[in-house]
Amino acid sequence: MNTNFNINNLVRANIKALKPYSSARDEYKNSASGAMVFLDANENPFENGVNRYPDPQQKEIKQKLSAIKKVETNQIFVGNGSDEVIDLAYRIFCEPGKDKVLTFSPTYGMYDVSANINNIEVIKQPLINDFQINLNQLQPYLDFEDVKIIFICSPNNPTGNSINSEDIEYVLENFNGIVIVDEAYIDFSAQASFLKNINKYNNLIVSQTFSKAWGLAGVRVGVAYASEEIVALYNRVKPPYNVSTLNQEAVLNRLDDLEEVSHIIGIILLEREVLISALKTISYIETIYPTDANFVLVKVDDATKRYHQLIEKGIVIRNRTTQPLCENTLRLTVGTATENKKLIEALKSLEKN
Ligand SMILES: *Cc1c(COP(=O)(O)O)cnc(C)c1O
């Protein structure tokens, strides 16, 4: 527990004073709606499956997630992708033009983009020693009053490794702002989730997503797990109907098929190992970085050249050469066995040119 953490010192004054929009579906809360006549929201009365507004609180999803993840429903925020989880954190905690956040480079690009949109400065600390946090270098920033959020992406994108959990705990215990642990790739990781710590650390937000292991990138649903107080702030600031009926249904269906999800994760993990073994045979791949995610970062002789050569062969990967500490690296997503074979064949065919 971080005893110096006081959420009231962190929340922006306008958010504290905010009177949230109260939607028709929020004001009338009766789930036994069968016989009711709803003339409160100016909806079209003719049934077509989506003529009614969605549940603004996504109760069914939260109930299912609560059982699966062993957290209370009021410790869950469901967002329009992790993008919304990130953006709302800026809007709740960071005063535009004044406050700052801290990230560890190289990492996920959206922390930066969302900061720029919200006019928030980003302090970027380079990762060291196999892409881990440099706690010595971080130390002075832990006491900066205008640093409101520290983002820790674990497993990290684009490097693939998990961040040492003792280091994450150190940050949680010694930083009086919000720590967002982005666990977009946690289902592929050998390291345990920080979810079990949301009762222990009142400054922790664990961000997860349905976009990767759960196979619903097109659906756009991300989830934040945190203290009841933090989740209540998210609910005040979010657009009232932030997750559509169709998106909620897609997630609910997926949550009913946990076996299928873990089966697919198993296949991807297996394919990751097959892919890594094959990458070891490619002469111009200099380093294969250890990964806890569904992608592999590799260092090659000339990333931009290899990237374009692969495009010509119809294979699109991610060139990460311009990212800090990532010179001449390529990020390869683990595909199906067939896709990975095509990738390896293409990489092999480039060995002589
Ligand atoms: C892919 C990814 C996400 C997912 O974002 P969504 O908006 O939920 O699709 C979040 N964080 C990281 C680090 C990612 O790589």
Tab-separated table of C-alpha atoms and ligand atoms in Angstrom:
chain	number	residue	atom	x	y	z
A	1	MET	CA	0.000	0.000	0.000
A	2	ASN	CA	1.255	3.457	-0.902
A	3	THR	CA	0.293	5.559	2.124
A	4	ASN	CA	1.262	8.903	0.562
A	5	PHE	CA	-1.141	8.405	-2.303
A	6	ASN	CA	-4.188	10.640	-2.122
A	7	ILE	CA	-6.470	10.507	-5.090
A	8	ASN	CA	-8.042	13.853	-4.247
A	9	ASN	CA	-4.709	15.572	-4.868
A	10	LEU	CA	-4.548	14.024	-8.324
A	11	VAL	CA	-7.942	14.553	-9.899
A	12	ARG	CA	-8.353	17.700	-12.003
A	13	ALA	CA	-10.579	20.343	-10.406
A	14	ASN	CA	-13.021	20.423	-13.342
A	15	ILE	CA	-13.471	16.658	-13.118
A	16	LYS	CA	-14.106	16.831	-9.379
A	17	ALA	CA	-16.752	19.482	-10.047
A	18	LEU	CA	-18.221	17.677	-13.044
A	19	LYS	CA	-21.881	16.828	-13.046
A	20	PRO	CA	-21.881	13.778	-15.335
A	21	TYR	CA	-24.414	13.392	-18.128
A	22	SER	CA	-27.259	11.330	-16.820
A	23	SER	CA	-28.622	9.092	-19.538
A	24	ALA	CA	-32.203	7.860	-19.689
A	25	ARG	CA	-30.944	4.311	-19.213
A	26	ASP	CA	-28.950	5.367	-16.144
A	27	GLU	CA	-31.885	7.066	-14.477
A	28	TYR	CA	-34.246	4.166	-14.853
A	29	LYS	CA	-32.524	1.110	-13.454
A	30	ASN	CA	-34.790	-1.879	-13.590
A	31	SER	CA	-33.421	-4.965	-15.228
A	32	ALA	CA	-36.829	-6.703	-15.120
A	33	SER	CA	-37.789	-4.618	-18.100
A	34	GLY	CA	-39.967	-7.173	-19.860
A	35	ALA	CA	-43.345	-5.520	-19.389
A	36	MET	CA	-42.148	-1.916	-19.217
A	37	VAL	CA	-42.948	0.668	-21.853
A	38	PHE	CA	-39.844	2.714	-22.656
A	39	LEU	CA	-40.714	6.170	-23.917
A	40	ASP	CA	-37.842	7.943	-22.183
A	41	ALA	CA	-34.936	8.039	-24.639
A	42	ASN	CA	-36.434	9.106	-27.962
A	43	GLU	CA	-35.514	5.752	-29.424
A	44	ASN	CA	-37.234	4.268	-32.429
A	45	PRO	CA	-39.800	1.821	-30.991
A	46	PHE	CA	-39.622	-0.701	-33.847
A	47	GLU	CA	-37.513	-3.669	-32.815
A	48	ASN	CA	-34.542	-4.541	-34.982
A	49	GLY	CA	-32.132	-5.765	-32.309
A	50	VAL	CA	-30.300	-2.473	-31.907
A	51	ASN	CA	-33.021	0.189	-31.799
A	52	ARG	CA	-32.447	0.670	-28.041
A	53	TYR	CA	-29.443	2.414	-26.486
A	54	PRO	CA	-26.835	0.028	-25.062
A	55	ASP	CA	-26.377	-0.593	-21.343
A	56	PRO	CA	-24.189	2.379	-20.317
A	57	GLN	CA	-22.640	0.370	-17.461
A	58	GLN	CA	-22.080	-2.885	-19.425
A	59	LYS	CA	-23.384	-4.842	-16.425
A	60	GLU	CA	-23.434	-8.277	-18.044
A	61	ILE	CA	-19.847	-7.973	-19.210
A	62	LYS	CA	-18.744	-6.802	-15.781
A	63	GLN	CA	-20.536	-9.669	-14.058
A	64	LYS	CA	-18.810	-12.206	-16.275
A	65	LEU	CA	-15.422	-10.523	-15.974
A	66	SER	CA	-15.865	-10.282	-12.213
A	67	ALA	CA	-16.285	-14.059	-11.974
A	68	ILE	CA	-13.433	-14.816	-14.366
A	69	LYS	CA	-10.933	-12.294	-13.017
A	70	LYS	CA	-11.920	-12.480	-9.336
A	71	VAL	CA	-12.470	-8.739	-8.880
A	72	GLU	CA	-15.547	-6.758	-7.854
A	73	THR	CA	-17.786	-5.407	-10.617
A	74	ASN	CA	-17.163	-1.854	-9.338
A	75	GLN	CA	-13.424	-2.384	-9.911
A	76	ILE	CA	-13.998	-2.813	-13.664
A	77	PHE	CA	-14.209	-0.127	-16.358
A	78	VAL	CA	-15.116	-1.206	-19.884
A	79	GLY	CA	-13.881	1.113	-22.612
A	80	ASN	CA	-13.936	1.632	-26.357
A	81	GLY	CA	-10.568	-0.121	-26.698
A	82	SER	CA	-7.535	0.464	-24.476
A	83	ASP	CA	-7.276	3.729	-26.356
A	84	GLU	CA	-10.208	5.021	-24.318
A	85	VAL	CA	-8.716	3.695	-21.064
A	86	ILE	CA	-5.536	5.674	-21.820
A	87	ASP	CA	-7.272	8.837	-23.020
A	88	LEU	CA	-9.632	9.016	-20.040
A	89	ALA	CA	-6.688	8.685	-17.640
A	90	TYR	CA	-5.205	11.842	-19.178
A	91	ARG	CA	-8.513	13.645	-18.974
A	92	ILE	CA	-9.113	12.673	-15.334
A	93	PHE	CA	-5.642	13.265	-13.904
A	94	CYS	CA	-3.646	15.595	-16.166
A	95	GLU	CA	-4.138	19.335	-16.492
A	96	PRO	CA	-3.434	20.254	-20.152
A	97	GLY	CA	-0.364	22.418	-20.625
A	98	LYS	CA	0.787	21.795	-17.058
A	99	ASP	CA	0.985	18.168	-15.970
A	100	LYS	CA	3.298	15.447	-17.264
A	101	VAL	CA	3.378	11.691	-17.635
A	102	LEU	CA	6.341	9.329	-17.800
A	103	THR	CA	6.894	6.420	-20.186
A	104	PHE	CA	9.763	3.991	-20.787
A	105	SER	CA	11.058	3.933	-24.355
A	106	PRO	CA	10.679	2.147	-26.593
A	107	THR	CA	7.028	1.476	-25.911
A	108	TYR	CA	3.477	1.624	-27.252
A	109	GLY	CA	2.856	4.712	-29.391
A	110	MET	CA	-0.602	5.594	-28.098
A	111	TYR	CA	0.656	6.960	-24.747
A	112	ASP	CA	2.433	9.649	-26.738
A	113	VAL	CA	-0.331	10.345	-29.236
A	114	SER	CA	-2.962	10.625	-26.524
A	115	ALA	CA	-0.634	12.901	-24.515
A	116	ASN	CA	-0.188	15.161	-27.522
A	117	ILE	CA	-3.927	15.353	-28.101
A	118	ASN	CA	-4.416	16.322	-24.455
A	119	ASN	CA	-1.449	18.736	-24.480
A	120	ILE	CA	0.453	16.777	-21.834
A	121	GLU	CA	4.239	16.547	-21.816
A	122	VAL	CA	5.754	13.049	-21.885
A	123	ILE	CA	9.000	12.384	-20.032
A	124	LYS	CA	10.662	9.457	-21.798
A	125	GLN	CA	13.105	7.268	-19.930
A	126	PRO	CA	15.081	4.765	-21.965
A	127	LEU	CA	14.830	1.141	-20.845
A	128	ILE	CA	18.179	-0.520	-20.026
A	129	ASN	CA	19.659	-4.015	-19.694
A	130	ASP	CA	17.378	-6.181	-21.788
A	131	PHE	CA	14.692	-3.495	-21.871
A	132	GLN	CA	14.101	-3.105	-18.133
A	133	ILE	CA	13.332	0.003	-16.055
A	134	ASN	CA	16.325	2.015	-14.834
A	135	LEU	CA	15.182	2.642	-11.260
A	136	ASN	CA	18.162	4.873	-10.404
A	137	GLN	CA	17.394	7.194	-13.263
A	138	LEU	CA	13.695	7.113	-12.447
A	139	GLN	CA	14.122	7.960	-8.756
A	140	PRO	CA	14.071	11.804	-8.965
A	141	TYR	CA	10.910	11.783	-11.076
A	142	LEU	CA	8.960	9.797	-8.487
A	143	ASP	CA	8.748	12.972	-6.387
A	144	PHE	CA	7.853	15.383	-9.205
A	145	GLU	CA	4.449	16.760	-8.288
A	146	ASP	CA	3.407	17.478	-11.856
A	147	VAL	CA	4.129	13.918	-13.022
A	148	LYS	CA	0.686	12.387	-12.677
A	149	ILE	CA	0.883	9.064	-14.496
A	150	ILE	CA	3.608	6.486	-15.140
A	151	PHE	CA	2.870	4.016	-17.936
A	152	ILE	CA	4.424	0.554	-17.684
A	153	CYS	CA	3.746	-1.722	-20.640
A	154	SER	CA	4.319	-5.344	-19.626
A	155	PRO	CA	4.853	-7.387	-21.738
A	156	ASN	CA	6.232	-4.377	-23.569
A	157	ASN	CA	5.423	-3.461	-27.157
A	158	PRO	CA	7.574	-3.510	-29.341
A	159	THR	CA	10.299	-5.321	-27.368
A	160	GLY	CA	8.160	-8.278	-26.230
A	161	ASN	CA	9.677	-8.756	-22.771
A	162	SER	CA	7.918	-8.471	-19.426
A	163	ILE	CA	9.057	-5.788	-17.003
A	164	ASN	CA	10.475	-7.195	-13.722
A	165	SER	CA	7.560	-7.382	-11.324
A	166	GLU	CA	9.679	-6.217	-8.354
A	167	ASP	CA	10.458	-3.047	-10.313
A	168	ILE	CA	6.766	-2.459	-11.035
A	169	GLU	CA	6.032	-2.925	-7.322
A	170	TYR	CA	8.792	-0.465	-6.459
A	171	VAL	CA	7.195	2.161	-8.690
A	172	LEU	CA	3.749	1.463	-7.216
A	173	GLU	CA	5.087	1.857	-3.684
A	174	ASN	CA	7.200	4.952	-4.277
A	175	PHE	CA	5.266	7.025	-6.790
A	176	ASN	CA	2.343	9.047	-5.461
A	177	GLY	CA	0.632	9.327	-8.826
A	178	ILE	CA	-1.216	6.804	-10.974
A	179	VAL	CA	0.630	3.764	-12.365
A	180	ILE	CA	-0.970	2.251	-15.457
A	181	VAL	CA	0.272	-1.276	-16.122
A	182	ASP	CA	-0.687	-2.045	-19.715
A	183	GLU	CA	-1.203	-5.787	-19.971
A	184	ALA	CA	-2.423	-6.006	-23.570
A	185	TYR	CA	-0.264	-9.137	-24.037
A	186	ILE	CA	-0.607	-10.691	-20.578
A	187	ASP	CA	-2.377	-13.819	-21.865
A	188	PHE	CA	0.781	-14.765	-23.770
A	189	SER	CA	3.080	-14.085	-20.831
A	190	ALA	CA	4.855	-16.406	-18.422
A	191	GLN	CA	4.714	-13.612	-15.839
A	192	ALA	CA	1.630	-13.203	-13.627
A	193	SER	CA	-0.832	-10.365	-14.108
A	194	PHE	CA	-0.838	-7.399	-11.707
A	195	LEU	CA	-4.603	-7.730	-11.439
A	196	LYS	CA	-4.245	-9.471	-8.079
A	197	ASN	CA	-2.718	-6.254	-6.740
A	198	ILE	CA	-5.558	-3.796	-7.319
A	199	ASN	CA	-6.684	-4.144	-3.687
A	200	LYS	CA	-3.127	-3.725	-2.441
A	201	TYR	CA	-2.174	-0.638	-4.475
A	202	ASN	CA	-4.724	2.175	-4.625
A	203	ASN	CA	-2.717	3.942	-7.348
A	204	LEU	CA	-2.731	0.984	-9.771
A	205	ILE	CA	-4.694	0.720	-13.008
A	206	VAL	CA	-4.316	-2.574	-14.875
A	207	SER	CA	-5.251	-2.192	-18.527
A	208	GLN	CA	-6.213	-5.239	-20.583
A	209	THR	CA	-7.866	-5.645	-23.969
A	210	PHE	CA	-9.999	-7.979	-26.064
A	211	SER	CA	-7.939	-7.036	-29.129
A	212	LYS	CA	-5.090	-9.544	-28.917
A	213	ALA	CA	-5.411	-12.969	-27.231
A	214	TRP	CA	-9.199	-12.701	-27.186
A	215	GLY	CA	-9.335	-12.202	-30.953
A	216	LEU	CA	-11.647	-9.172	-31.035
A	217	ALA	CA	-9.507	-6.315	-32.385
A	218	GLY	CA	-12.340	-5.294	-34.686
A	219	VAL	CA	-14.736	-4.977	-31.774
A	220	ARG	CA	-12.818	-2.285	-29.860
A	221	VAL	CA	-13.214	-3.189	-26.210
A	222	GLY	CA	-10.568	-2.568	-23.569
A	223	VAL	CA	-10.857	-3.009	-19.816
A	224	ALA	CA	-9.336	-1.159	-16.867
A	225	TYR	CA	-9.182	-2.786	-13.438
A	226	ALA	CA	-8.576	-0.491	-10.474
A	227	SER	CA	-9.871	0.659	-7.095
A	228	GLU	CA	-13.554	1.485	-6.833
A	229	GLU	CA	-12.617	5.196	-6.529
A	230	ILE	CA	-10.644	5.227	-9.771
A	231	VAL	CA	-13.335	3.289	-11.641
A	232	ALA	CA	-15.964	5.744	-10.374
A	233	LEU	CA	-13.902	8.596	-11.880
A	234	TYR	CA	-13.717	6.769	-15.198
A	235	ASN	CA	-17.477	6.346	-15.169
A	236	ARG	CA	-18.008	10.071	-14.554
A	237	VAL	CA	-15.880	11.088	-17.511
A	238	LYS	CA	-16.673	8.442	-20.129
A	239	PRO	CA	-19.186	9.118	-22.914
A	240	PRO	CA	-22.485	7.660	-21.642
A	241	TYR	CA	-22.872	4.962	-24.295
A	242	ASN	CA	-19.198	4.294	-24.927
A	243	VAL	CA	-19.546	0.598	-25.873
A	244	SER	CA	-22.157	-0.268	-28.502
A	245	THR	CA	-24.714	-3.059	-28.181
A	246	LEU	CA	-23.020	-5.012	-30.983
A	247	ASN	CA	-19.644	-4.681	-29.307
A	248	GLN	CA	-21.015	-5.741	-25.940
A	249	GLU	CA	-22.655	-8.792	-27.540
A	250	ALA	CA	-19.426	-9.802	-29.264
A	251	VAL	CA	-17.561	-9.636	-25.958
A	252	LEU	CA	-20.278	-11.572	-24.107
A	253	ASN	CA	-20.155	-14.348	-26.705
A	254	ARG	CA	-16.396	-14.541	-26.365
A	255	LEU	CA	-16.611	-14.656	-22.578
A	256	ASP	CA	-18.836	-17.729	-22.963
A	257	ASP	CA	-16.115	-19.494	-24.907
A	258	LEU	CA	-13.137	-19.466	-22.577
A	259	GLU	CA	-12.027	-22.899	-23.749
A	260	GLU	CA	-11.777	-21.724	-27.340
A	261	VAL	CA	-9.802	-18.659	-26.261
A	262	SER	CA	-7.278	-20.660	-24.249
A	263	HIS	CA	-7.057	-23.237	-27.035
A	264	ILE	CA	-6.122	-20.497	-29.505
A	265	ILE	CA	-3.635	-18.937	-27.082
A	266	GLY	CA	-2.018	-22.382	-26.793
A	267	ILE	CA	-1.686	-22.623	-30.559
A	268	ILE	CA	-0.169	-19.143	-30.828
A	269	LEU	CA	2.348	-19.923	-28.063
A	270	LEU	CA	3.321	-23.134	-29.851
A	271	GLU	CA	3.652	-21.326	-33.179
A	272	ARG	CA	5.751	-18.659	-31.490
A	273	GLU	CA	8.313	-21.319	-30.552
A	274	VAL	CA	8.253	-22.833	-34.050
A	275	LEU	CA	8.758	-19.378	-35.529
A	276	ILE	CA	11.639	-18.536	-33.182
A	277	SER	CA	13.434	-21.798	-34.059
A	278	ALA	CA	13.095	-21.038	-37.752
A	279	LEU	CA	14.259	-17.431	-37.320
A	280	LYS	CA	17.489	-18.763	-35.795
A	281	THR	CA	18.381	-20.242	-39.194
A	282	ILE	CA	18.174	-16.918	-41.072
A	283	SER	CA	21.704	-15.642	-41.641
A	284	TYR	CA	20.997	-11.885	-41.522
A	285	ILE	CA	18.986	-12.019	-38.284
A	286	GLU	CA	21.496	-10.902	-35.671
A	287	THR	CA	19.356	-10.981	-32.521
A	288	ILE	CA	16.051	-12.571	-31.579
A	289	TYR	CA	14.831	-10.800	-28.454
A	290	PRO	CA	13.090	-12.886	-25.774
A	291	THR	CA	9.322	-12.474	-25.945
A	292	ASP	CA	6.366	-12.881	-23.609
A	293	ALA	CA	3.929	-11.650	-26.275
A	294	ASN	CA	2.433	-12.811	-29.607
A	295	PHE	CA	5.201	-11.134	-31.577
A	296	VAL	CA	8.969	-11.339	-31.876
A	297	LEU	CA	11.372	-8.441	-32.199
A	298	VAL	CA	14.458	-9.252	-34.272
A	299	LYS	CA	17.545	-7.266	-35.197
A	300	VAL	CA	18.632	-7.629	-38.810
A	301	ASP	CA	21.391	-6.256	-41.035
A	302	ASP	CA	19.186	-3.577	-42.634
A	303	ALA	CA	15.619	-3.342	-41.332
A	304	THR	CA	14.299	-0.896	-43.914
A	305	LYS	CA	15.683	-2.935	-46.811
A	306	ARG	CA	14.276	-6.188	-45.422
A	307	TYR	CA	10.932	-4.530	-44.698
A	308	HIS	CA	10.540	-3.410	-48.326
A	309	GLN	CA	11.729	-6.751	-49.687
A	310	LEU	CA	9.075	-8.529	-47.633
A	311	ILE	CA	6.350	-6.134	-48.799
A	312	GLU	CA	7.275	-7.040	-52.366
A	313	LYS	CA	6.710	-10.659	-51.434
A	314	GLY	CA	3.302	-9.768	-50.024
A	315	ILE	CA	4.235	-9.951	-46.345
A	316	VAL	CA	3.658	-6.979	-44.067
A	317	ILE	CA	5.606	-6.739	-40.824
A	318	ARG	CA	6.457	-3.759	-38.637
A	319	ASN	CA	9.714	-1.853	-39.160
A	320	ARG	CA	10.740	-0.498	-35.732
A	321	THR	CA	14.124	0.895	-36.757
A	322	THR	CA	13.264	4.511	-35.871
A	323	GLN	CA	12.262	3.615	-32.298
A	324	PRO	CA	14.764	4.339	-29.511
A	325	LEU	CA	17.142	1.386	-28.885
A	326	CYS	CA	15.531	-0.432	-31.833
A	327	GLU	CA	17.881	0.343	-34.705
A	328	ASN	CA	17.471	-2.237	-37.490
A	329	THR	CA	14.728	-4.119	-35.723
A	330	LEU	CA	11.597	-5.675	-37.180
A	331	ARG	CA	8.542	-6.737	-35.214
A	332	LEU	CA	6.980	-9.969	-36.431
A	333	THR	CA	3.487	-10.949	-35.287
A	334	VAL	CA	2.977	-14.686	-34.784
A	335	GLY	CA	0.446	-15.795	-37.404
A	336	THR	CA	-1.030	-19.177	-38.275
A	337	ALA	CA	1.343	-22.060	-39.085
A	338	THR	CA	0.772	-21.375	-42.793
A	339	GLU	CA	1.420	-17.647	-42.463
A	340	ASN	CA	4.566	-18.206	-40.421
A	341	LYS	CA	5.834	-20.692	-43.005
A	342	LYS	CA	5.337	-18.092	-45.727
A	343	LEU	CA	7.226	-15.556	-43.634
A	344	ILE	CA	10.130	-17.936	-43.065
A	345	GLU	CA	10.245	-18.931	-46.758
A	346	ALA	CA	10.320	-15.273	-47.743
A	347	LEU	CA	13.031	-14.459	-45.197
A	348	LYS	CA	15.088	-17.442	-46.427
A	349	SER	CA	14.737	-16.409	-50.057
A	350	LEU	CA	16.304	-13.033	-49.190
A	351	GLU	CA	19.502	-14.529	-47.803
A	352	LYS	CA	21.438	-13.944	-51.011
A	353	ASN	CA	20.299	-10.374	-51.630
B	1	LIG	C1	-2.416	-3.633	-29.105
B	1	LIG	C2	-2.191	-2.917	-27.840
B	1	LIG	C3	-3.254	-2.425	-27.095
B	1	LIG	C4	-4.654	-2.640	-27.550
B	1	LIG	O1	-5.323	-1.475	-27.764
B	1	LIG	P1	-6.876	-1.528	-28.082
B	1	LIG	O2	-7.239	-0.103	-28.180
B	1	LIG	O3	-7.524	-2.214	-26.902
B	1	LIG	O4	-7.051	-2.311	-29.346
B	1	LIG	C5	-3.003	-1.790	-25.894
B	1	LIG	N1	-1.746	-1.642	-25.454
B	1	LIG	C6	-0.696	-2.110	-26.135
B	1	LIG	C7	0.667	-1.966	-25.583
B	1	LIG	C8	-0.888	-2.749	-27.352
B	1	LIG	O5	0.179	-3.178	-28.043
